[in-house]
GROMACS .gro file of C-alpha atoms in nm:
model
  195
    1ASP     CA    1  -5.266   4.574  -2.165
    2LEU     CA    2  -4.986   4.382  -1.987
    3GLY     CA    3  -4.857   4.263  -2.315
    4ALA     CA    4  -4.934   3.916  -2.292
    5TYR     CA    5  -5.075   3.918  -2.646
    6ALA     CA    6  -5.031   4.182  -2.934
    7LYS     CA    7  -5.276   4.451  -2.881
    8THR     CA    8  -5.390   4.381  -3.223
    9LEU     CA    9  -5.535   4.065  -3.113
   10SER     CA   10  -5.627   4.143  -2.748
   11SER     CA   11  -5.849   4.429  -2.843
   12MET     CA   12  -6.046   4.241  -3.125
   13THR     CA   13  -6.391   4.077  -3.121
   14LEU     CA   14  -6.405   3.697  -3.115
   15ALA     CA   15  -6.492   3.702  -3.475
   16GLU     CA   16  -6.221   3.941  -3.580
   17ALA     CA   17  -5.966   3.726  -3.385
   18HIS     CA   18  -6.079   3.419  -3.553
   19ARG     CA   19  -6.015   3.589  -3.900
   20TYR     CA   20  -5.681   3.728  -3.792
   21PHE     CA   21  -5.560   3.383  -3.690
   22HIS     CA   22  -5.690   3.124  -3.935
   23THR     CA   23  -5.769   3.324  -4.234
   24GLU     CA   24  -5.531   3.625  -4.245
   25GLN     CA   25  -5.263   3.411  -4.052
   26LYS     CA   26  -5.125   3.720  -3.881
   27ALA     CA   27  -5.092   3.543  -3.556
   28CYS     CA   28  -4.911   3.235  -3.446
   29MET     CA   29  -5.140   3.150  -3.131
   30PHE     CA   30  -5.485   3.193  -3.056
   31PRO     CA   31  -5.568   3.142  -2.693
   32VAL     CA   32  -5.927   2.985  -2.701
   33GLY     CA   33  -6.103   2.705  -2.520
   34SER     CA   34  -6.269   2.414  -2.658
   35TRP     CA   35  -6.529   2.626  -2.820
   36TYR     CA   36  -6.282   2.704  -3.110
   37THR     CA   37  -6.509   2.464  -3.325
   38GLY     CA   38  -6.802   2.681  -3.307
   39ARG     CA   39  -6.673   2.957  -3.540
   40ALA     CA   40  -6.374   2.783  -3.695
   41PHE     CA   41  -6.541   2.493  -3.861
   42VAL     CA   42  -6.820   2.670  -4.027
   43PRO     CA   43  -6.755   2.713  -4.398
   44PRO     CA   44  -6.473   2.945  -4.496
   45ASP     CA   45  -6.718   3.181  -4.693
   46LYS     CA   46  -6.910   3.214  -4.343
   47GLY     CA   47  -6.575   3.311  -4.143
   48GLY     CA   48  -6.461   2.961  -4.086
   49GLN     CA   49  -6.087   2.854  -4.118
   50PRO     CA   50  -5.948   2.772  -4.461
   51LYS     CA   51  -5.974   2.413  -4.541
   52ASP     CA   52  -5.605   2.354  -4.570
   53PHE     CA   53  -5.547   2.527  -4.240
   54GLU     CA   54  -5.308   2.319  -4.025
   55LEU     CA   55  -5.416   2.361  -3.640
   56GLY     CA   56  -5.189   2.266  -3.354
   57MET     CA   57  -5.256   2.270  -2.981
   58LEU     CA   58  -5.054   2.307  -2.674
   59ASN     CA   59  -5.079   2.386  -2.311
   60ASN     CA   60  -5.003   2.721  -2.168
   61PRO     CA   61  -4.657   2.741  -2.015
   62VAL     CA   62  -4.634   2.687  -1.638
   63THR     CA   63  -4.462   2.933  -1.386
   64LYS     CA   64  -4.188   2.815  -1.149
   65ASP     CA   65  -4.363   2.740  -0.811
   66GLY     CA   66  -4.710   2.850  -0.970
   67LYS     CA   67  -5.013   2.700  -0.843
   68GLY     CA   68  -5.252   2.510  -1.062
   69HIS     CA   69  -5.018   2.333  -1.285
   70GLY     CA   70  -5.229   2.089  -1.499
   71GLN     CA   71  -5.566   2.241  -1.408
   72LYS     CA   72  -5.797   2.377  -1.640
   73PHE     CA   73  -6.141   2.526  -1.583
   74LEU     CA   74  -6.428   2.311  -1.728
   75GLY     CA   75  -6.786   2.459  -1.780
   76VAL     CA   76  -6.995   2.235  -1.980
   77ALA     CA   77  -7.324   2.382  -1.984
   78GLY     CA   78  -7.652   2.351  -2.169
   79SER     CA   79  -8.000   2.233  -2.047
   80LEU     CA   80  -8.357   2.130  -2.139
   81ALA     CA   81  -8.622   2.269  -1.943
   82VAL     CA   82  -9.014   2.277  -1.952
   83ALA     CA   83  -9.238   2.530  -1.764
   84ALA     CA   84  -9.402   2.332  -1.482
   85LYS     CA   85  -9.747   2.534  -1.520
   86SER     CA   86  -9.744   2.443  -1.913
   87PRO     CA   87 -10.093   2.343  -2.021
   88ASN     CA   88  -9.915   2.069  -2.218
   89LEU     CA   89  -9.664   1.971  -1.963
   90ALA     CA   90  -9.671   1.591  -2.044
   91LEU     CA   91  -9.609   1.668  -2.404
   92ALA     CA   92  -9.334   1.922  -2.326
   93ILE     CA   93  -9.158   1.658  -2.118
   94LYS     CA   94  -9.167   1.420  -2.406
   95VAL     CA   95  -9.005   1.675  -2.655
   96ALA     CA   96  -8.720   1.756  -2.380
   97ASP     CA   97  -8.674   1.398  -2.342
   98ALA     CA   98  -8.645   1.309  -2.707
   99PHE     CA   99  -8.355   1.575  -2.731
  100ALA     CA  100  -8.183   1.435  -2.400
  101ASP     CA  101  -8.067   1.142  -2.580
  102VAL     CA  102  -7.714   1.003  -2.662
  103ASP     CA  103  -7.786   0.979  -3.032
  104ILE     CA  104  -7.907   1.325  -3.030
  105GLY     CA  105  -7.591   1.440  -2.855
  106ASN     CA  106  -7.370   1.219  -3.092
  107MET     CA  107  -7.544   1.374  -3.400
  108TRP     CA  108  -7.505   1.729  -3.271
  109MET     CA  109  -7.124   1.687  -3.202
  110SER     CA  110  -7.061   1.508  -3.516
  111ARG     CA  111  -7.258   1.796  -3.743
  112THR     CA  112  -7.124   2.112  -3.535
  113GLY     CA  113  -6.810   2.004  -3.355
  114VAL     CA  114  -6.938   2.204  -3.049
  115GLN     CA  115  -6.954   2.050  -2.721
  116THR     CA  116  -7.276   1.991  -2.550
  117GLY     CA  117  -7.424   1.916  -2.195
  118ILE     CA  118  -7.646   1.629  -2.363
  119LYS     CA  119  -7.475   1.305  -2.275
  120THR     CA  120  -7.260   1.158  -2.570
  121ASP     CA  121  -7.088   0.838  -2.648
  122PRO     CA  122  -6.735   0.962  -2.799
  123ALA     CA  123  -6.669   0.612  -2.971
  124LYS     CA  124  -6.975   0.638  -3.147
  125ILE     CA  125  -6.940   1.001  -3.306
  126ASP     CA  126  -6.867   0.976  -3.673
  127SER     CA  127  -6.748   1.314  -3.773
  128PRO     CA  128  -6.504   1.476  -4.032
  129LEU     CA  129  -6.390   1.680  -3.712
  130LYS     CA  130  -6.290   1.353  -3.504
  131TRP     CA  131  -5.903   1.466  -3.566
  132TYR     CA  132  -5.968   1.787  -3.371
  133PHE     CA  133  -6.125   1.595  -3.076
  134ASP     CA  134  -5.848   1.345  -3.079
  135GLU     CA  135  -5.598   1.605  -3.071
  136TYR     CA  136  -5.783   1.782  -2.780
  137ALA     CA  137  -5.806   1.472  -2.585
  138ARG     CA  138  -5.402   1.409  -2.649
  139VAL     CA  139  -5.316   1.756  -2.531
  140ASN     CA  140  -5.561   1.747  -2.233
  141ARG     CA  141  -5.467   1.373  -2.146
  142SER     CA  142  -5.301   1.473  -1.798
  143THR     CA  143  -5.540   1.785  -1.728
  144LYS     CA  144  -5.727   1.797  -1.392
  145TRP     CA  145  -6.048   1.967  -1.482
  146VAL     CA  146  -6.200   2.212  -1.234
  147ASP     CA  147  -6.579   2.244  -1.292
  148LEU     CA  148  -6.664   2.615  -1.298
  149THR     CA  149  -6.958   2.762  -1.462
  150ALA     CA  150  -7.091   3.127  -1.447
  151GLN     CA  151  -7.360   3.022  -1.220
  152GLN     CA  152  -7.117   2.866  -0.967
  153VAL     CA  153  -6.903   3.173  -0.980
  154LYS     CA  154  -7.220   3.407  -0.946
  155VAL     CA  155  -7.309   3.184  -0.607
  156LEU     CA  156  -6.979   3.259  -0.467
  157MET     CA  157  -6.965   3.641  -0.541
  158LYS     CA  158  -7.036   3.883  -0.285
  159PRO     CA  159  -7.330   4.112  -0.336
  160GLY     CA  160  -7.285   4.359  -0.583
  161LEU     CA  161  -6.965   4.190  -0.752
  162TRP     CA  162  -7.143   3.976  -1.009
  163GLU     CA  163  -7.322   4.310  -1.165
  164THR     CA  164  -6.987   4.451  -1.175
  165TYR     CA  165  -6.824   4.166  -1.339
  166VAL     CA  166  -7.096   4.165  -1.614
  167ALA     CA  167  -7.045   4.546  -1.668
  168THR     CA  168  -6.675   4.532  -1.686
  169VAL     CA  169  -6.583   4.182  -1.823
  170ASN     CA  170  -6.883   4.107  -2.033
  171GLN     CA  171  -6.969   4.443  -2.155
  172GLY     CA  172  -6.721   4.697  -2.098
  173LEU     CA  173  -6.386   4.530  -2.212
  174PRO     CA  174  -6.533   4.351  -2.518
  175ASN     CA  175  -6.693   4.682  -2.630
  176ARG     CA  176  -6.395   4.878  -2.557
  177LEU     CA  177  -6.596   5.109  -2.337
  178ILE     CA  178  -6.317   5.071  -2.050
  179GLY     CA  179  -5.960   4.956  -2.052
  180ALA     CA  180  -5.808   4.677  -1.836
  181ASP     CA  181  -5.703   4.907  -1.543
  182GLU     CA  182  -6.039   5.062  -1.514
  183ALA     CA  183  -6.207   4.719  -1.518
  184LEU     CA  184  -5.956   4.587  -1.247
  185ALA     CA  185  -6.034   4.911  -1.042
  186LYS     CA  186  -6.412   4.861  -1.070
  187LEU     CA  187  -6.378   4.499  -0.978
  188GLU     CA  188  -6.152   4.544  -0.687
  189GLU     CA  189  -6.379   4.847  -0.549
  190ALA     CA  190  -6.681   4.589  -0.580
  191ARG     CA  191  -6.514   4.310  -0.414
  192LEU     CA  192  -6.400   4.557  -0.112
  193LYS     CA  193  -6.760   4.684  -0.078
  194GLY     CA  194  -6.893   4.339  -0.063
  195LYS     CA  195  -6.692   4.226   0.239
   0.00000   0.00000   0.00000
């Protein structure tokens, strides 16, 4: 709403924005995190980018006297769990352990290009998407990563703010039920109530 991006792009769903950027090529920039691969690298007939699409990366511009230059949020997530009261607890643990393996993590990364919480060995990942991760590493070589997951944010929020955040940011804005000004007003109201 403040004009940082064209309204056509900022009001789209994620799938629409991907197509607008790499298939229709109507935007020169696509603000997205490292999870770009999850949609862009599927086959073009399933919504992925064209095979000959040339993708480049850059960091956001910095503002004079701004804070957090060179910092980016990192929220690697994913987990494996078994129910403690499972009648087959030992077997369930073996199944989870089978997936919590570097080779499985490497296989996942090489086939999907989607980062995972499972440990990997980047030197051993053989993937046609290697160029993407090399470029990602090059662009972020001096980045200071700040670990921030939704769970950590939730713990730090005052009572009632998390629910308002979910209702506005995760539901209201993407589904076009409310605008940015209304979302900010609701978040500020919830923040003040939680003091």
